[in-house]
Every structure is written in structure tokens, then in C-alpha cells.
XYZ file of C-alpha atoms in Angstrom:
561
model
C 0.068 -0.044 -0.152
C 1.238 3.422 -0.831
C 1.655 6.592 1.283
C -1.509 8.711 1.005
C -0.410 12.385 1.136
C -1.797 14.749 -1.708
C -3.166 18.076 -2.115
C -6.592 16.982 -3.303
C -9.575 18.155 -1.368
C -10.820 15.826 1.261
C -14.294 14.452 1.390
C -16.239 17.225 2.612
C -19.055 15.143 4.079
C -16.506 13.198 6.417
C -14.659 16.377 7.108
C -17.898 17.951 8.350
C -18.474 15.031 10.423
C -15.034 15.510 12.171
C -15.620 19.078 12.641
C -19.016 18.501 14.240
C -17.631 15.880 16.814
C -14.912 18.152 17.645
C -17.340 20.990 18.434
C -19.503 18.569 20.147
C -16.693 17.878 22.764
C -16.073 21.455 23.226
C -13.065 21.835 20.797
C -14.835 24.577 18.573
C -12.057 27.160 19.087
C -9.688 24.784 17.340
C -12.278 24.555 14.222
C -12.410 28.229 14.437
C -8.547 28.914 14.699
C -7.831 26.756 11.659
C -10.529 28.514 9.500
C -12.998 25.739 9.123
C -15.837 27.198 11.343
C -18.178 27.702 8.411
C -17.940 24.140 7.510
C -19.699 23.396 10.801
C -23.720 22.836 10.958
C -25.407 26.281 12.148
C -26.228 24.777 15.306
C -22.842 24.059 16.134
C -21.232 27.272 15.112
C -21.820 29.487 18.184
C -21.100 26.974 20.860
C -18.608 27.994 23.314
C -15.383 25.931 23.048
C -12.098 25.382 25.156
C -9.322 27.850 24.612
C -6.524 26.253 22.508
C -3.987 27.653 24.917
C -5.515 26.544 28.306
C -7.450 23.359 28.119
C -9.154 22.365 31.449
C -8.578 19.125 33.158
C -11.214 17.106 31.205
C -9.319 17.711 27.768
C -7.715 14.186 27.715
C -10.929 12.295 28.535
C -12.683 14.646 25.909
C -10.014 13.947 23.215
C -10.317 10.300 23.781
C -14.102 10.263 23.403
C -13.648 12.363 20.072
C -11.291 9.498 18.855
C -13.776 6.852 20.025
C -16.671 8.486 17.981
C -14.651 8.940 14.819
C -13.993 5.185 14.643
C -11.334 2.838 13.475
C -8.658 5.100 11.986
C -8.829 7.491 14.884
C -9.086 4.745 17.521
C -5.840 3.437 15.922
C -4.167 6.891 16.046
C -5.046 7.188 19.621
C -3.656 3.681 20.592
C -0.447 4.470 18.736
C 0.064 7.728 20.485
C -0.568 6.101 23.852
C 2.916 4.623 23.307
C 4.450 7.939 22.592
C 4.337 10.002 25.873
C 7.283 11.925 24.643
C 5.195 13.352 21.906
C 1.699 13.989 23.857
C 2.592 13.897 27.321
C 2.250 11.241 30.168
C -1.505 12.442 30.997
C -2.684 12.116 27.421
C -0.839 8.886 26.709
C -2.341 7.245 29.676
C -5.858 8.302 28.688
C -5.335 7.288 25.101
C -4.381 3.686 26.332
C -8.046 3.143 27.403
C -9.036 3.106 23.962
C -10.817 -0.141 23.270
C -10.251 -1.744 19.962
C -13.414 -3.685 19.840
C -16.521 -3.222 17.554
C -19.658 -5.324 16.942
C -19.269 -8.400 14.698
C -20.185 -7.987 11.066
C -22.436 -10.130 9.174
C -21.190 -13.669 8.092
C -22.308 -13.018 4.634
C -19.702 -10.169 4.407
C -17.113 -12.391 5.843
C -17.800 -15.124 3.452
C -17.736 -12.685 0.395
C -14.329 -11.356 1.391
C -12.812 -14.811 1.941
C -14.018 -16.325 -1.392
C -12.901 -13.111 -3.118
C -9.581 -13.311 -1.651
C -9.029 -17.053 -1.893
C -10.869 -17.219 -5.171
C -12.681 -20.354 -4.184
C -15.919 -21.001 -2.571
C -15.705 -21.279 1.336
C -16.796 -24.815 1.519
C -14.028 -25.886 -0.977
C -11.203 -24.464 1.327
C -12.827 -25.308 4.750
C -14.505 -28.362 5.796
C -15.989 -26.474 8.910
C -16.376 -22.822 9.527
C -17.746 -21.269 12.712
C -20.064 -18.366 11.832
C -19.676 -16.953 15.381
C -16.389 -14.999 15.682
C -13.673 -15.734 18.414
C -13.025 -12.109 18.517
C -14.087 -8.728 16.666
C -12.087 -5.545 16.290
C -12.196 -2.364 14.187
C -9.681 -3.772 11.586
C -11.008 -7.356 11.416
C -12.525 -10.516 13.099
C -11.332 -13.900 13.819
C -13.292 -17.189 12.926
C -12.447 -20.678 13.977
C -12.548 -23.138 11.276
C -11.062 -26.652 10.012
C -9.111 -26.929 6.536
C -9.795 -29.944 4.249
C -6.777 -31.508 5.630
C -8.340 -31.528 9.072
C -5.992 -28.813 10.445
C -7.678 -26.599 13.115
C -7.171 -23.054 12.209
C -8.165 -19.444 12.993
C -9.097 -17.104 10.177
C -8.425 -13.651 10.358
C -10.543 -11.456 8.086
C -10.197 -7.774 7.458
C -13.351 -5.695 7.716
C -15.169 -5.091 4.501
C -14.686 -1.403 3.073
C -11.882 -0.929 5.763
C -9.332 0.184 3.214
C -11.327 2.963 1.655
C -12.302 4.222 4.765
C -8.711 4.303 6.218
C -7.370 6.011 3.090
C -10.070 8.622 3.256
C -9.645 9.410 6.915
C -5.752 9.539 6.538
C -6.056 12.122 3.819
C -8.279 14.071 6.075
C -5.772 13.698 8.903
C -3.020 15.232 6.674
C -5.232 18.006 5.529
C -6.046 19.080 9.111
C -2.480 18.586 10.518
C -1.174 20.791 7.818
C -3.770 23.525 8.724
C -3.169 23.221 12.481
C 0.709 23.329 11.877
C 0.388 26.556 9.687
C -2.366 28.395 11.764
C -1.645 27.437 15.283
C 2.120 28.263 15.832
C 2.044 27.053 19.504
C 1.322 23.385 18.365
C 4.321 23.417 15.845
C 6.492 21.638 18.507
C 4.192 18.667 18.385
C 4.954 18.200 14.550
C 1.442 16.967 13.775
C 2.217 16.372 10.024
C 5.107 14.149 11.178
C 2.834 12.297 13.511
C 0.150 11.604 10.815
C 3.106 10.312 8.601
C 4.183 7.744 11.154
C 0.771 6.735 11.892
C -0.060 6.220 8.233
C 3.102 3.845 7.937
C 2.003 2.108 11.031
C -1.653 1.277 10.153
C -1.008 0.354 6.591
C 1.496 -2.143 7.774
C -1.166 -3.498 10.331
C -3.775 -3.897 7.384
C -1.434 -5.755 5.285
C -1.853 -9.357 6.397
C 0.930 -10.322 4.018
C 3.186 -8.263 6.272
C 1.944 -9.887 9.316
C 2.773 -13.381 7.864
C 6.371 -12.404 6.907
C 6.768 -10.949 10.563
C 5.527 -14.193 11.905
C 7.997 -16.354 9.815
C 11.069 -13.968 10.839
C 9.857 -14.472 14.532
C 9.655 -18.065 14.254
C 13.365 -18.247 13.062
C 14.354 -16.341 16.142
C 12.999 -19.037 18.441
C 14.015 -21.929 16.131
C 15.001 -24.906 18.654
C 13.839 -22.983 21.659
C 11.380 -25.180 23.377
C 9.965 -22.456 25.720
C 8.581 -20.407 23.180
C 5.901 -21.375 20.339
C 4.950 -19.569 17.170
C 1.785 -20.510 15.432
C 2.071 -21.870 11.906
C 0.880 -19.659 9.073
C -0.882 -21.327 6.151
C 0.340 -19.214 3.226
C -1.694 -20.957 0.543
C -4.861 -19.925 2.350
C -3.624 -16.394 3.197
C -3.695 -13.005 1.376
C -3.278 -9.321 2.330
C -6.803 -9.365 3.533
C -7.244 -13.055 5.130
C -4.805 -14.560 7.262
C -5.086 -18.334 8.126
C -2.942 -19.597 11.004
C -2.866 -22.507 13.370
C -5.477 -22.362 16.125
C -3.945 -22.006 19.476
C -5.628 -23.894 22.372
C -4.124 -22.394 25.356
C -4.897 -19.837 28.241
C -4.251 -15.949 27.862
C -1.698 -14.630 30.194
C -4.284 -12.055 31.224
C -6.658 -14.898 32.518
C -3.848 -16.374 34.563
C -2.944 -12.966 35.933
C -6.564 -12.109 36.909
C -7.208 -15.765 38.426
C -6.688 -16.107 42.128
C -4.226 -18.921 41.579
C -6.154 -21.621 43.503
C -6.832 -23.690 40.245
C -3.663 -22.974 38.410
C -2.262 -25.520 36.218
C 0.763 -23.392 35.412
C 3.996 -22.149 37.167
C 3.496 -18.365 37.311
C 7.282 -17.726 38.235
C 8.422 -19.824 35.288
C 5.977 -18.113 32.945
C 7.259 -14.772 34.224
C 10.796 -15.764 33.662
C 10.473 -17.374 30.330
C 8.437 -14.372 28.857
C 11.099 -11.935 30.094
C 13.876 -14.024 28.612
C 12.058 -14.341 25.391
C 11.787 -10.527 25.202
C 15.326 -9.872 25.957
C 16.415 -12.247 23.316
C 14.233 -10.443 20.849
C 15.553 -6.996 21.731
C 19.118 -7.544 22.564
C 20.223 -10.429 20.474
C 18.313 -10.198 17.376
C 16.729 -6.656 17.259
C 13.417 -7.599 16.157
C 10.556 -7.790 18.680
C 6.815 -8.155 19.394
C 5.668 -4.529 19.943
C 2.554 -5.283 21.577
C 3.099 -7.576 24.568
C -0.467 -7.069 25.857
C -1.372 -9.882 28.089
C -4.154 -11.010 25.554
C -1.675 -11.282 22.744
C 0.332 -13.911 24.765
C -0.815 -17.422 25.501
C 0.394 -20.131 27.729
C 0.520 -23.695 26.450
C 0.992 -26.965 28.184
C 4.271 -27.386 30.049
C 4.348 -23.434 30.587
C 5.410 -22.831 26.932
C 4.845 -19.140 25.977
C 2.899 -18.467 22.618
C 2.800 -15.249 20.722
C 0.003 -13.982 18.759
C -0.748 -10.945 16.558
C 2.512 -9.987 14.635
C 0.970 -6.860 12.908
C 2.986 -4.511 15.282
C 6.595 -5.261 15.449
C 9.731 -3.234 16.298
C 13.241 -3.290 14.955
C 16.760 -2.026 16.394
C 19.885 -2.245 14.656
C 23.119 -3.777 16.368
C 24.872 -0.497 17.193
C 21.805 0.710 18.942
C 21.331 -2.721 20.817
C 24.828 -2.288 21.911
C 24.192 1.478 23.007
C 21.235 0.301 24.794
C 23.003 -2.592 26.887
C 25.642 0.016 27.962
C 22.820 2.217 29.109
C 21.158 -0.693 31.072
C 24.621 -1.171 32.842
C 24.817 2.672 33.749
C 21.190 2.731 35.024
C 21.471 -0.533 36.935
C 24.554 1.071 38.696
C 22.757 4.236 39.296
C 25.730 6.126 37.560
C 24.185 9.505 36.572
C 27.591 10.541 34.846
C 27.690 7.592 32.977
C 23.970 7.908 31.990
C 24.733 11.554 30.433
C 27.883 10.493 28.677
C 25.978 7.508 27.114
C 23.114 9.577 26.205
C 25.504 12.011 24.333
C 27.354 9.151 22.860
C 24.033 8.055 21.454
C 23.223 11.531 19.948
C 20.308 11.834 22.300
C 21.772 14.715 24.269
C 23.981 17.598 22.730
C 27.254 17.896 23.655
C 26.798 21.567 24.485
C 24.066 20.536 27.114
C 24.565 22.286 30.614
C 25.943 19.060 32.288
C 25.772 20.302 35.648
C 22.050 21.409 35.386
C 20.923 18.090 33.641
C 23.130 16.045 36.243
C 21.086 17.437 39.116
C 17.809 16.862 37.296
C 18.744 13.273 36.543
C 19.672 12.902 40.234
C 16.266 14.070 41.221
C 14.745 11.495 38.723
C 16.861 8.709 40.038
C 16.415 9.622 43.892
C 13.616 7.043 44.244
C 15.791 4.355 43.266
C 18.674 5.009 45.647
C 19.264 2.512 48.378
C 17.100 -0.004 46.540
C 17.930 -2.711 43.891
C 16.690 -1.693 40.608
C 14.510 -4.720 39.563
C 12.695 -3.175 36.489
C 14.984 -1.242 34.059
C 11.906 -0.537 31.954
C 10.402 1.798 34.632
C 13.628 3.799 34.593
C 13.565 3.912 30.829
C 9.898 5.038 31.018
C 10.500 7.710 33.585
C 13.373 9.121 31.541
C 11.443 9.317 28.408
C 8.261 10.780 29.907
C 9.786 13.333 32.248
C 9.956 17.047 31.986
C 13.736 16.746 31.309
C 12.759 16.089 27.623
C 11.062 19.564 27.230
C 13.643 21.541 29.308
C 16.533 20.191 27.300
C 14.576 19.982 23.854
C 15.501 16.255 23.960
C 13.893 14.091 21.165
C 14.025 10.359 21.877
C 14.234 8.214 18.875
C 10.804 6.467 18.446
C 12.348 3.127 18.773
C 13.933 4.160 22.229
C 10.348 5.204 23.375
C 8.594 1.937 21.926
C 11.379 -0.196 23.693
C 10.890 1.667 26.853
C 7.250 0.880 26.667
C 7.632 -2.869 25.683
C 9.947 -3.427 28.357
C 7.875 -1.906 30.809
C 4.781 -3.750 29.762
C 6.657 -7.064 29.978
C 8.192 -6.409 33.548
C 4.856 -5.220 34.873
C 3.286 -8.559 33.657
C 6.179 -10.331 35.238
C 5.563 -8.617 38.423
C 1.968 -9.408 38.538
C 2.732 -13.013 37.690
C 5.609 -13.314 40.382
C 5.832 -10.771 43.060
C 9.641 -11.497 43.415
C 10.340 -10.955 39.613
C 13.592 -9.354 38.847
C 13.866 -8.082 35.285
C 17.442 -6.889 35.752
C 18.758 -10.258 36.660
C 17.132 -11.836 33.781
C 18.355 -9.230 31.342
C 22.125 -9.418 32.584
C 23.110 -12.524 30.744
C 21.886 -11.089 27.417
C 23.498 -7.671 28.159
C 26.786 -9.688 28.910
C 26.514 -11.726 25.841
C 26.088 -8.665 23.531
C 29.047 -6.693 25.019
C 31.462 -9.750 24.768
C 30.275 -9.874 21.132
C 31.091 -6.451 20.730
C 34.500 -6.812 22.286
C 35.390 -9.898 20.426
C 38.538 -9.345 18.139
C 36.962 -11.285 15.363
C 34.336 -8.443 15.364
C 37.211 -6.308 13.516
C 37.450 -8.747 10.985
C 33.557 -8.699 10.340
C 33.560 -5.091 10.320
C 36.304 -4.938 7.611
C 34.580 -7.552 5.743
C 31.120 -5.663 5.744
C 32.967 -2.391 4.827
C 35.295 -3.552 2.261
C 33.937 -1.614 -0.500
C 33.762 1.574 1.582
C 37.517 1.016 2.245
C 38.259 0.369 -1.462
C 36.355 3.728 -2.434
C 38.091 5.637 0.366
C 41.501 4.266 -0.990
C 40.680 5.296 -4.545
C 39.579 8.895 -3.565
C 42.121 9.673 -1.024
C 45.291 10.221 -3.100
C 43.283 12.265 -5.425
C 41.986 14.571 -2.543
C 45.501 15.008 -1.009
C 46.735 15.969 -4.644
C 43.840 18.602 -5.023
C 44.437 20.140 -1.765
C 48.340 20.191 -2.248
C 47.608 21.977 -5.647
C 45.288 24.528 -4.058
C 47.677 25.131 -1.256
C 50.369 25.756 -3.812
C 48.155 27.942 -5.850
C 47.176 29.878 -2.702
C 43.628 29.200 -3.117
C 43.060 27.600 0.321
C 40.710 29.569 2.570
C 40.729 28.859 6.175
C 37.728 29.986 8.441
C 38.654 30.399 12.050
C 36.439 30.804 15.199
C 38.291 32.471 17.998
C 37.381 31.985 21.626
C 38.925 34.149 24.356
C 41.167 35.837 21.696
C 41.089 39.412 23.808
C 43.010 37.280 26.539
C 45.414 35.910 24.048
C 45.989 39.270 22.486
C 46.557 40.915 25.888
C 49.205 38.290 26.744
C 50.966 38.715 23.339
C 51.269 42.628 23.944
C 52.973 41.933 27.357
C 55.348 39.505 25.634
C 55.978 41.817 22.828
C 56.415 44.968 25.194
C 58.910 42.740 27.463
C 60.878 41.719 24.430
C 61.353 45.419 23.074
C 62.382 46.648 26.630
C 64.893 43.997 26.649
C 66.190 44.821 23.428
C 66.341 48.670 24.317
C 68.234 47.736 27.721
C 70.752 45.703 25.628
C 71.240 48.596 23.203
C 71.669 51.115 26.133
C 74.207 48.855 27.745
C 76.279 48.326 24.721
C 76.281 52.039 23.736
C 77.150 53.040 27.232
C 80.120 50.771 27.354
C 81.417 52.107 24.020
C 81.231 55.561 25.287
C 83.047 54.565 28.569
C 85.757 53.735 26.579
C 86.316 57.083 24.599
C 87.309 59.259 27.779
C 85.742 62.378 25.707
C 83.276 64.805 26.646
C 81.993 65.819 30.097
C 83.729 63.654 32.579
C 82.257 62.547 36.145
C 84.735 61.023 38.405
C 86.798 60.326 35.443
C 84.252 58.566 33.510
C 82.042 60.229 30.459
C 78.907 61.571 31.792
C 76.617 59.979 28.924
C 78.123 56.478 29.664
C 77.126 56.891 33.266
C 73.611 58.167 32.344
C 73.135 55.220 29.848
C 73.909 52.706 32.619
C 71.590 54.262 35.118
C 68.781 54.358 32.626
C 69.516 50.676 31.688
C 69.448 49.841 35.518
C 66.069 51.510 35.952
C 64.623 49.624 33.064
C 66.083 46.389 33.735
C 64.628 46.653 37.373
C 61.178 47.559 36.039
C 61.309 44.550 33.724
C 62.065 42.203 36.569
C 59.396 43.452 38.742
C 57.013 43.122 35.872
C 57.883 39.423 35.216
C 57.682 38.769 39.063
C 54.255 40.318 39.278
C 52.843 37.981 36.664
C 54.868 34.825 37.936
C 56.286 34.250 34.707
C 59.946 33.749 35.873
């Protein structure tokens, strides 16, 4: 699916609906500020709305209600923003996390029509049984249990009919409104609404592409190949398309159900489940750099023998090897409560500017870390979450990479689940072996050979252009065509020092000349004599002595002797 960002006029009927709902929840002043008040129905135009500069305490709740009423696309936008407290603030992110992605099931005839159109076969030719009552229904699609002709028990995920058209229309409207707000409400430029819409568009188009989810599942399965503690459902590619996904039916228990039970009838080892879940996540993040980005307890099942099973691979995260190593080093500084180390690492990662007021941010970070002093840090995700959602971001104009914020959310959710399953859960102790493995790999001498191998063509290009660049530079230097730009710092101090040095040298030369001249005059025995010596020679020696004493005193005063 392609990105939807053009200058065509949006659907006016849907635009009017969006504006009406904004006015309904007292955001009429925003509509007025962006110049679209005339698009509102007459009954809504004169309603008093909240000021765009000073929202009251109910703004977060009202914004959530707006998104809920606007439907699928906007609910998804809110859910994604709930993972970005660095963009919308902690309060709004918490409120958006309440958005429920569940809608009434749509008619079976529509389901059947989509499946037959996508698989290009009648339903009864593909499945021997198909349960018309859905197992689950959401805004993007719904899931039905079925049995294939080969007797495999499967779950069939079917995209909601007409969803693609609705999402495309809404995204076009989002771009239109975001651009208007960005231009006409300067105070909101900081939030970069057009950029947020771009990021959301990429995310939802991936989630709507079941082909992408199938590829994610296959890659995820490779990570845990040979690992008997984690299971990944089989995807039946021959019965899957971009709008229909047929996968192995999982007969297990949701982690959420285990968490909410009183434990009296548990058939599972909660402590072991918490440990295996955490190990699987640190393996995904630190070793492979490809991780399940929605560790909701309803997306993780437990099978017999306490085996962890992941579902729903529509939302995945990626992090490259260099970033994983940086993150591992940051973990170490956080675990050791080393504020200076945290600052240095954030600067090295490019998150903090080298020109930052280190003293000021050090005290702010110390305040942030105060609650962990004297206690063992057991959940590194909480520290990352505190760091990425604190007022330090705004104060120092820090923009965390979206991968970092997503990671902190994922690790926090995973560790919170572990804590609820096992009160003695210690995420840091589970993470340590993976951090150690990553850093040992980084320091391995063989890594240098790998680096050379991976960058061999870069080295070849460098060797080709290096002699040519040196030759050009020498030619320009010879022709006098090199221009050097200099930025001076404290030049006035240097200039003053040079003046003193020059004056002392000049004075020393004058004294030397006087002494030599006076000595020559003393040998003439001519002119006015004083005590048998030429008067001018005596005067020369006296002046030389006075100037010499002044020079010595000056040197001693500035302690340069």
C-alpha cells in the first residue's frame, strides 16, 4: 500500500462529521482557529469551546471520546499515540491507552464474500468447517475458528469490508487537518502533527497488510527455532492474502486470564512463565533486534508445560546492532545508578547535545533517580519510561528516537506482567546474561574482521579517492587558493598576553642597546667627565639599570619567571 499524502480536497461530508464531533466535545475554538468554522452546521457554530491555549482538566478524556466516536482510523491513531508520551505527554498517553479496539461483529455473509474473493474459491472448498460466530471482533477485522480440508484446526483472520477505503479517506483528512493546524496554530508546531500523521500512516498500513504480518511471523519463528520454551503458530500461506490470514488455532490460556485468576486452580507455574516471557523479550530485543511490539497480556498465550505462545504480529519493532549495544551500555549505567555514565551515554547515542549544561542536567537526573537510591533496581523499563516521559525532555529539548520510546514501553509492559505473575520478579537479573552476551560479542577481536568484511567496498572507495583528494589539496595550497575559516574563543585574553610579551622583548632589546652603547662611550674618555668617566656613559648605565629593574618587577608580578 502506498503512502496517502496529496493536495486534493478531502471528502467534505466526512470532514464536516469530524468538525461536528470536535465541536460537540467543546473543541470549537480549534475549528475556528484553523478557519473551518463555516463547515460546521449552524447549530454548532456558536457553541463556546475550550481555549486552545489553556485546556481544562477534562481535555484528555474529551479527546479520547472524540477519537472513539470517529471510529477505526482515529482509534488506531490514539492507540499508537498512547505509546508516545514523549510526543503527547504522560497524561494524554495514559488516557489514550484506555481506547478499546472492539466493535460489533459484522455479518457472516460479508465475511464469506471477502474470503471467497481473496482465496478465489468457494468457502466450502477451502474449509470443511467454518464457525460463523467470531472468536473476536475488532475495528480492523475479526477472527473465526475453522477446519481445513486436511483436518487442520485453524483461526481465520478477516479484514473488515470497506476498511481500506475508509482508512485512506481518513488519513487524507488527517494530513489536511494536521497541515492546517501546523500553519495556523504556531504554539502547536512543537508537536509536529504532520510528522505524527506520517508515522501513523506507515504503522496502520502495515497492520492492515496481513501479508506483512505473515512475513513477521515467519521471521519471529526463526528467532526461536530450537527453543522449546516459546512457540509460534504456523501460518498457512496458501490460504492467506493481504486481507485474509489463516493460522494454526492455539488452544491455550491467555496470560491475562492467568494474571486475573486467584491462583487456586492454576495448572501453570507463574514464576516460570514470568521468567520465560522476560527471557524471550530480552532475546528478541538485545540479541536479534526484532521484537513483538504489543506485549499485551491478551496477545500472549500459555500452552501445556508453561510454553509461551505469541499471537498478532501486525505491530513489530526493529533496532539495529549498534543501537542494541548502546542500549546495553545504558542498561549498565542505569542499574549502577551512575548519573554521569547515563549523561555520557546519552551524548554518545546522539540523544543529548554535547553543548548541554551538564551540571544542570546532572542534578535533574539525580532527582529522577532519587527514588531508586538505596534500593535494588529490578525493573529497568520503569527507569527508561521515567526518562522518556519526564519534564527533562522539554527542558533540554530532547527528542528520543521512536525506537527508544517504543522499547521502553515494551520492556515496561513485559516487566509489569512479570511482576503481577511473580511478586519476586527481577527483570534486571534476567536481562544481565543477554547484556553480557551482547557486550562480549562487541569486544570480540573477530568483530574487527567482520567490520572490515562488511565495509570492504567503503575502504576500497576511500583508497581510490584519498590520493586524489590529497593531490587536489596540495595544488590549491600551492596556488594560494585555500581559504581557512577560524572561530576564535578568548582571543582578547590571548591578544593581551601577546602585547605583554612583545613589550617585554622590546624593553629587553632597548636595555641591551643602552648597555652596549654606554660601554662604548666609557672607552672614549671624551666629553664631560664625572669621576673620570664620560657623563653620557654613566647616564646610559643608570637608565639601563632602572629599565632592567622595572622588567624584573613586571616578570615577578605575573609569576612568569
